[in-house]
Coordinates of C-alpha atoms in Angstrom, one line a residue:
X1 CA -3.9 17.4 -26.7
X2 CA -2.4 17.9 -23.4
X3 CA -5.2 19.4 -20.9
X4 CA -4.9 23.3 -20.2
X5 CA -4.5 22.8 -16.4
X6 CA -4.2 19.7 -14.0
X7 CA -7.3 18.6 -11.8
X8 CA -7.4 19.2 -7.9
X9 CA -6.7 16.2 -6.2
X10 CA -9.4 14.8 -3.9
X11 CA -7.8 14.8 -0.4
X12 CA -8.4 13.1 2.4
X13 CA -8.4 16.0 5.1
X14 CA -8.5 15.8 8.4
X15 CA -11.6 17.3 10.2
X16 CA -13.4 16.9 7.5
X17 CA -16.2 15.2 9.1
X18 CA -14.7 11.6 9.6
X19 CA -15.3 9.9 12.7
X20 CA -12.3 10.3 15.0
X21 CA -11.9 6.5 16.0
X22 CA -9.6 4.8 18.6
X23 CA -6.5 2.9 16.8
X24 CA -4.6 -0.6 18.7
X25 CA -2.0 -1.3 16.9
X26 CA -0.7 -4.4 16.4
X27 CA 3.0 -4.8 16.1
X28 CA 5.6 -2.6 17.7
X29 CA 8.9 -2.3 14.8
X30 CA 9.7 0.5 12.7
X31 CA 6.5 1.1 10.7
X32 CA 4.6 1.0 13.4
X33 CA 6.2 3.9 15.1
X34 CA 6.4 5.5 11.6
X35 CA 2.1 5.4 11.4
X36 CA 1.6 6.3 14.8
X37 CA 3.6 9.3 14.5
X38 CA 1.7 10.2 11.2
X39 CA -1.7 9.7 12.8
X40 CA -0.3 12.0 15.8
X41 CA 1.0 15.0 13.5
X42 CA -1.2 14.9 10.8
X43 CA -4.5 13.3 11.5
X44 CA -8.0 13.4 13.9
X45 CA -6.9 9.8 14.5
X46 CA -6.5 8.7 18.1
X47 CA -3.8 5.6 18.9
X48 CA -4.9 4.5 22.3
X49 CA -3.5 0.5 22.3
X50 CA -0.5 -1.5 21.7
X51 CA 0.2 -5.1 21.4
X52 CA 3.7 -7.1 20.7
X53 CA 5.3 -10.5 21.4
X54 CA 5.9 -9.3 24.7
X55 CA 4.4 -6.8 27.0
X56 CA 7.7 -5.0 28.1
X57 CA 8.0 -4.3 24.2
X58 CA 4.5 -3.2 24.3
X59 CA 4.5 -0.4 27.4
X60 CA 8.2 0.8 25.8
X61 CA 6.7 1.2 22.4
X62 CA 3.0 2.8 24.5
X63 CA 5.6 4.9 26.7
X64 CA 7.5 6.4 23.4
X65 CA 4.7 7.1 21.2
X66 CA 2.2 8.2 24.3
X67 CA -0.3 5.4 24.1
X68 CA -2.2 4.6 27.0
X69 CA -2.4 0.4 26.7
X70 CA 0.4 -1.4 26.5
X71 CA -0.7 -4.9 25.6
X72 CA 0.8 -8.3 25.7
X73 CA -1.2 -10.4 23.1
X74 CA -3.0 -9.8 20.4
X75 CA -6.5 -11.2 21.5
X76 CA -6.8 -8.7 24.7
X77 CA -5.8 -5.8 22.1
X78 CA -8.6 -7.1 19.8
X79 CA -11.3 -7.4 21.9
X80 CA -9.9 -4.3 23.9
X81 CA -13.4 -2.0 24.4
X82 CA -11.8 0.9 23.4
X83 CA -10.3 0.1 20.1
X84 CA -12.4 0.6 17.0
X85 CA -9.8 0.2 14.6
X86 CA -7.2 -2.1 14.3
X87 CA -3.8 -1.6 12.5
X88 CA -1.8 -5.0 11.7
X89 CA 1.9 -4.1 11.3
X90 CA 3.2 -7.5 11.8
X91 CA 5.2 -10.0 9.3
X92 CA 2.7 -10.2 6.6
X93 CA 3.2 -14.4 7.7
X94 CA 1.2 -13.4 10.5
X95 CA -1.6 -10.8 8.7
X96 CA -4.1 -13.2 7.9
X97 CA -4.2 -14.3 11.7
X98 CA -4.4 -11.2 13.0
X99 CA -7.0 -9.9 10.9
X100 CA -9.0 -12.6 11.1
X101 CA -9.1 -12.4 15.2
X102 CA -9.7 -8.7 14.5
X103 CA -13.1 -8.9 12.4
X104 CA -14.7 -11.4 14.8
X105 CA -13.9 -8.9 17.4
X106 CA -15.9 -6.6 15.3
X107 CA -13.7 -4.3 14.4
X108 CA -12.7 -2.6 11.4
X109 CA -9.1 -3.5 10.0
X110 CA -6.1 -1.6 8.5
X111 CA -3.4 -4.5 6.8
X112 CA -0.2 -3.1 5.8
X113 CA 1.0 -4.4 2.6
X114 CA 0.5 -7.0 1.2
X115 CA -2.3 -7.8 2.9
X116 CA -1.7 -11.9 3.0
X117 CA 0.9 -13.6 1.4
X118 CA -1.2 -15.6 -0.9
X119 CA -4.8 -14.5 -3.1
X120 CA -6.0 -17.5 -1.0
X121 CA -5.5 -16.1 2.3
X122 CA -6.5 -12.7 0.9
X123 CA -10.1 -14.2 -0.2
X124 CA -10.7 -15.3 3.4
X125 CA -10.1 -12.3 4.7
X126 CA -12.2 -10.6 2.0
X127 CA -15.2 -13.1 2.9
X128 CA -14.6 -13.0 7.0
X129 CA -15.1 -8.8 6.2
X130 CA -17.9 -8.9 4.2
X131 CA -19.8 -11.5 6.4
X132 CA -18.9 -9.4 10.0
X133 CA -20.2 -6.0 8.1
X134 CA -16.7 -5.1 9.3
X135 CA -13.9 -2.5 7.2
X136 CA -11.0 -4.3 6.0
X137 CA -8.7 -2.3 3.9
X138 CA -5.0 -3.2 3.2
X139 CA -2.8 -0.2 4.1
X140 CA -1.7 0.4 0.2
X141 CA -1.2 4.2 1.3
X142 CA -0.3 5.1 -2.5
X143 CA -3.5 4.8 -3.2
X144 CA -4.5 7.5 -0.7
X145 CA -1.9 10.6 -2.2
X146 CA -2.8 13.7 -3.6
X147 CA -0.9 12.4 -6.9
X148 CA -2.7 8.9 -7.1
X149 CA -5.8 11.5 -7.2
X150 CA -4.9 13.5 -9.7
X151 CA -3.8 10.3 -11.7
X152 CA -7.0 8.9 -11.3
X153 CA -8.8 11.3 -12.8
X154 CA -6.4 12.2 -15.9
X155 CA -7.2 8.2 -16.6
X156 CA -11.2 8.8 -16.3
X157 CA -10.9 11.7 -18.4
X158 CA -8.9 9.9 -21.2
X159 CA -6.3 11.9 -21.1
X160 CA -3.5 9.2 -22.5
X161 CA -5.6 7.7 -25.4
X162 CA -5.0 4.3 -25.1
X163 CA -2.7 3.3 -22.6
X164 CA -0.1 1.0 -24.1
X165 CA 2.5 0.6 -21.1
X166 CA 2.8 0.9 -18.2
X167 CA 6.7 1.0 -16.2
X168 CA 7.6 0.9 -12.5
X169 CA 10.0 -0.5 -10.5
X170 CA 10.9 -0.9 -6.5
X171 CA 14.3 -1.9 -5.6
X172 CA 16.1 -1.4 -2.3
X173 CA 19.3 -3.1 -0.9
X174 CA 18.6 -5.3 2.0
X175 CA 21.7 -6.4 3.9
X176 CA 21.7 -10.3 2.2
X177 CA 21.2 -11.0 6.5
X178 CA 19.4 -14.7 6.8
X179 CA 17.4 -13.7 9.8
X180 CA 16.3 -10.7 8.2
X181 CA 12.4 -11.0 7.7
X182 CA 13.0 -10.1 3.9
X183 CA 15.2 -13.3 3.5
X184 CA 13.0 -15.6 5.6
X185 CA 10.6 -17.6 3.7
X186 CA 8.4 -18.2 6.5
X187 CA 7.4 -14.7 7.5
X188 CA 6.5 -14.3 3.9
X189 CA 10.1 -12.5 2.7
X190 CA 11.0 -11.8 -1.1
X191 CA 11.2 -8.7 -3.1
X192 CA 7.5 -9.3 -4.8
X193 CA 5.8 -9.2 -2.0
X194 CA 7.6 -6.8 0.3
X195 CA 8.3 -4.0 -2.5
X196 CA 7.0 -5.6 -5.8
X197 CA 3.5 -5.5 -4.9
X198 CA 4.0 -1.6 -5.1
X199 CA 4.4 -1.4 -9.1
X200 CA 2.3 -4.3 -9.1
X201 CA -0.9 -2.7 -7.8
X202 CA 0.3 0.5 -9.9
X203 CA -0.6 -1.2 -12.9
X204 CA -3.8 -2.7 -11.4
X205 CA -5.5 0.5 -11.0
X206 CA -4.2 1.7 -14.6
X207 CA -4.5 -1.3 -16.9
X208 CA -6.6 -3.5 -14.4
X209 CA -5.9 -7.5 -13.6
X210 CA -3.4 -8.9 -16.7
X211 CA -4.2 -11.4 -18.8
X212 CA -0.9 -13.3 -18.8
X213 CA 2.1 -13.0 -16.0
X214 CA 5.5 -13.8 -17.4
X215 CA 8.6 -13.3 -14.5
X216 CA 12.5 -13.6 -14.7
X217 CA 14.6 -13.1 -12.2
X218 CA 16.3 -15.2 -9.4
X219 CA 16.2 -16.7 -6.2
X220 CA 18.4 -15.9 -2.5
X221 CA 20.3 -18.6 -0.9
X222 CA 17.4 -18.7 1.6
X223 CA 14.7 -19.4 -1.2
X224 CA 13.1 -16.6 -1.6
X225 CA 12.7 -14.2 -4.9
X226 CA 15.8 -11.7 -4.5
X227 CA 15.1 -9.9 -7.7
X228 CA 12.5 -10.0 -10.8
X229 CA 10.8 -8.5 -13.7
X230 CA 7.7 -8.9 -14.6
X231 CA 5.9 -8.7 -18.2
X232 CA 1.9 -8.7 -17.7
X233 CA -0.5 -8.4 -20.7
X234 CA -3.6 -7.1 -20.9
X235 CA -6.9 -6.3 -23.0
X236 CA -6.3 -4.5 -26.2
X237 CA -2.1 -5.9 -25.8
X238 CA -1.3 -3.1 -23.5
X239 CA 2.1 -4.1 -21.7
X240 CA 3.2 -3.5 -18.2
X241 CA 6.9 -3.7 -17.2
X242 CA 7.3 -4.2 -13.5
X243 CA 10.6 -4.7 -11.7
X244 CA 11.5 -5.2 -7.9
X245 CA 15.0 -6.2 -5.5
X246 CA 16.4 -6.3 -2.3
X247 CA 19.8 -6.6 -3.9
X248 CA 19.5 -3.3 -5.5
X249 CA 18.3 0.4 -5.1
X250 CA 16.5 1.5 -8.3
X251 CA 15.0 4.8 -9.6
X252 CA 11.6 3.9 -7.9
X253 CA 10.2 5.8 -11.1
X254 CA 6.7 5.3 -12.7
X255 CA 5.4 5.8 -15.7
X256 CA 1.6 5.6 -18.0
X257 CA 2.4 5.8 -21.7
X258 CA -0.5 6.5 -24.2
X259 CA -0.9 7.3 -27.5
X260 CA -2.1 10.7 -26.2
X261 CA 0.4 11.6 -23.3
X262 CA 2.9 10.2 -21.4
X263 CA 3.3 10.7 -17.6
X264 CA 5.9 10.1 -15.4
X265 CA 6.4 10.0 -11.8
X266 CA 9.3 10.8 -10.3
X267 CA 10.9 8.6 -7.6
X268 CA 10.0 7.4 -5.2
X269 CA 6.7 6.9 -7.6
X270 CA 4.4 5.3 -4.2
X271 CA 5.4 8.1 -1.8
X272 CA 3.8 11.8 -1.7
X273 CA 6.0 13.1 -5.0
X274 CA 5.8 14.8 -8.2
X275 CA 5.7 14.1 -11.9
X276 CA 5.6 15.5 -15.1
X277 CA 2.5 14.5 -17.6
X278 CA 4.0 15.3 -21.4
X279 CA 1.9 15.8 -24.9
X280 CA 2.7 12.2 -27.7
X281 CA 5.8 13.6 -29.5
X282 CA 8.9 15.2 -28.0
X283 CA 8.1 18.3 -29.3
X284 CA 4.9 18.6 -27.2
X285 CA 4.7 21.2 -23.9
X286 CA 4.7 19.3 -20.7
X287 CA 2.8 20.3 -17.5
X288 CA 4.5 19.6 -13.9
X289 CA 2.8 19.1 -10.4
X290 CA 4.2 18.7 -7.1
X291 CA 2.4 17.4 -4.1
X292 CA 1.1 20.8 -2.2
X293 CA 0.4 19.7 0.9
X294 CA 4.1 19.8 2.4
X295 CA 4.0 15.7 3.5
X296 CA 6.5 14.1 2.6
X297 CA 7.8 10.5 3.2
X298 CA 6.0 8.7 5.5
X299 CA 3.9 11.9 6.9
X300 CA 1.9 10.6 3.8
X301 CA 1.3 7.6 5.4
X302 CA -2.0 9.8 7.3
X303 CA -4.0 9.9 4.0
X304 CA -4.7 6.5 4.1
X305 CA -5.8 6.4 8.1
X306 CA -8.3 9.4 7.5
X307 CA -9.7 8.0 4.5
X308 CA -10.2 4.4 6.0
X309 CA -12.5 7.0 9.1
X310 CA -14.1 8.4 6.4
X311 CA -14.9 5.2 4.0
X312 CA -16.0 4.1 8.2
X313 CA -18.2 7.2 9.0
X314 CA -20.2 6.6 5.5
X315 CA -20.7 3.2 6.4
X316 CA -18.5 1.5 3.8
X317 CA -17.3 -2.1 4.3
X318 CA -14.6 -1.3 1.7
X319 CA -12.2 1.0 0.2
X320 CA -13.8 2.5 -2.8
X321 CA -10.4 3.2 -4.5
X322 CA -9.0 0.2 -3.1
X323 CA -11.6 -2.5 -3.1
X324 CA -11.1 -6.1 -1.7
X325 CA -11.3 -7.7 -5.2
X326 CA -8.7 -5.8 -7.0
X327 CA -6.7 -6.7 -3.4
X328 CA -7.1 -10.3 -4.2
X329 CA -6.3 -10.0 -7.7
X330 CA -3.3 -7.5 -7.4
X331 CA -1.6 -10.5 -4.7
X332 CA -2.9 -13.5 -7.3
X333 CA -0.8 -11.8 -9.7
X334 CA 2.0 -12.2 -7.2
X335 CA 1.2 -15.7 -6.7
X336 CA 2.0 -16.7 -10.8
X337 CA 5.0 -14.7 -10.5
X338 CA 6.7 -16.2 -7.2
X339 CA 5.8 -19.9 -8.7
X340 CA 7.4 -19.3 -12.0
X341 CA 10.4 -18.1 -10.2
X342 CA 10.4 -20.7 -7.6
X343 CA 10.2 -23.3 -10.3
X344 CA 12.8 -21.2 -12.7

């Protein structure tokens, strides 16, 4: 039986009690601009650094966005005195670098997705953390919405019965361009890692780390995996259903099925959104939330940076929705999947 009433998500708010640290960011492209801007509109957060390749690109980015260091490498953003927090927007080729340099500066660390390009790279990162006392939590901002809140606790109060299956799927079209970074093995390019790891940590936090990773799919020109679907098992035979492209735009949908309820989240499903949880037969009412805050897109993109201040002004090393094991284990599952299509 369906609940009377959906829980209250858990939200991050701003001014809440959080430290209000001082951000460098590392990297000046589009999502960059796109979490400063957050921070700016919708956060306590304070963006006071930039670094990039070069330190013209680096004051123009500081000029645009009103940050007050424009730096030219990533070592003197780093071990910059007034950065706490560091934000790696870079190619994820270059994520494990950066972070690294960034923990034995001390300081605590924000990766955007995926975190490294291999489990491997994502365990040293893990260890370096933990050793340094430092905060290192990948920028998985899904994890951070209202929804993923609400989700979370319609699982803990077994809401679906058992959860049989799990669906999602992330596809975009990216122009088939050789020099873009998507199509470039060597800055870590591929749908799977880029957009797949989306759906992919989706079903980690429902079903947990699968038992067995089957992939289809197919390879670009330029060797990396253009498009694929996954089939992971897990305890009890539960089934998740994962697909991802940069050949195609999909639905972006996701969706928990259980013997008790079904819910399903409309696209896209790792964005601030809605979705619709429904009773076991057709016949069954449904209940229907939308995100109340008013963020939207990549405004939602703030959740995540007040709730790594938070996890830092409770003393926390690491996320405790997110934590650096189910990080290693969500890109490990990526790992199986890219070497049976590489070898397909």
């Amino acid at each position: 039986m369906l609940p009377s009433h959906l829980p209250d998500p858990d939200l991050y708010l701003p001014d809440s009690g959080e430290p209000s640290l001082r951000w460098g960011i590392v990297g000046s492209g589009w999502i960059a601009g796109e979490f400063v801007k957050a921070l700016r509109a919708h956060t306590a957060q304070r963006p006071v650094a930039v670094s990039s390749r070069s330190v013209e690109r680096a004051q123009a980015f500081a000029t645009k966005h009103g940050i007050e260091y424009g730096l030219g490498s990533t070592e003197q953003l780093v071990r910059h005195p007034e950065v706490d927090v560091v934000y790696v927007a870079t190619p994820q080729s270059a994520h494990l670098e950066v972070g690294l340099a960034a923990i034995a500066a001390g300081k605590h660390v924000l990766i955007e997705k995926p975190i490294t390009v291999t489990a491997a790279e994502a365990r040293t990162l893990a260890e370096a953390a933990r050793a340094a006392g430092v905060l290192v939590m990948e920028a998985m901002w899904s994890r951070y919405l209202p929804q993923t809140s609400v989700i979370r606790k319609l699982l803990a109060d077994g809401v679906f019965g058992d959860v049989r299956a799990v669906l999602a799927d992330h596809g975009q079209t990216i122009t088939a361009d050789p020099q873009h970074r998507l199509y470039r093995p060597e800055l870590g390019g591929g749908a799977l890692l880029d957009l797949g790891v989306y759906p992919v940590q989706f079903s980690s936090m429902v079903l947990g780390a699968p038992t067995r990773v089957v992939a289809v799919g197919g390879m670009t020109d330029t060797g990396v995996d253009a498009y694929s679907t996954l089939v992971l098992t897990h305890e009890q035979g539960a089934l998740s259903t994962l697909y991802s492209s940069i050949q195609a735009r999909t639905a972006m949908t996701g969706v928990i099925a259980g013997t008790e309820a079904t819910l399903s989240i409309d696209g896209a499903f790792y964005t601030p959104t809605s979705f619709t949880l429904s009773g076991a037969d057709h016949f069954s009412p449904t209940l229907r939330w939308s995100d109340p805050t008013g963020l939207r897109g990549f405004d939602g993109l703030s959740w995540e940076a007040t709730a790594l201040a938070r996890f830092v002004g409770e003393g926390r090393t690491e996320s405790p929705v997110h934590p650096l094991e189910e990080t290693v284990s969500i890109i490990a599952t990526i790992d199986q999947a890219r070497a049976q299509l590489a070898g397909s």
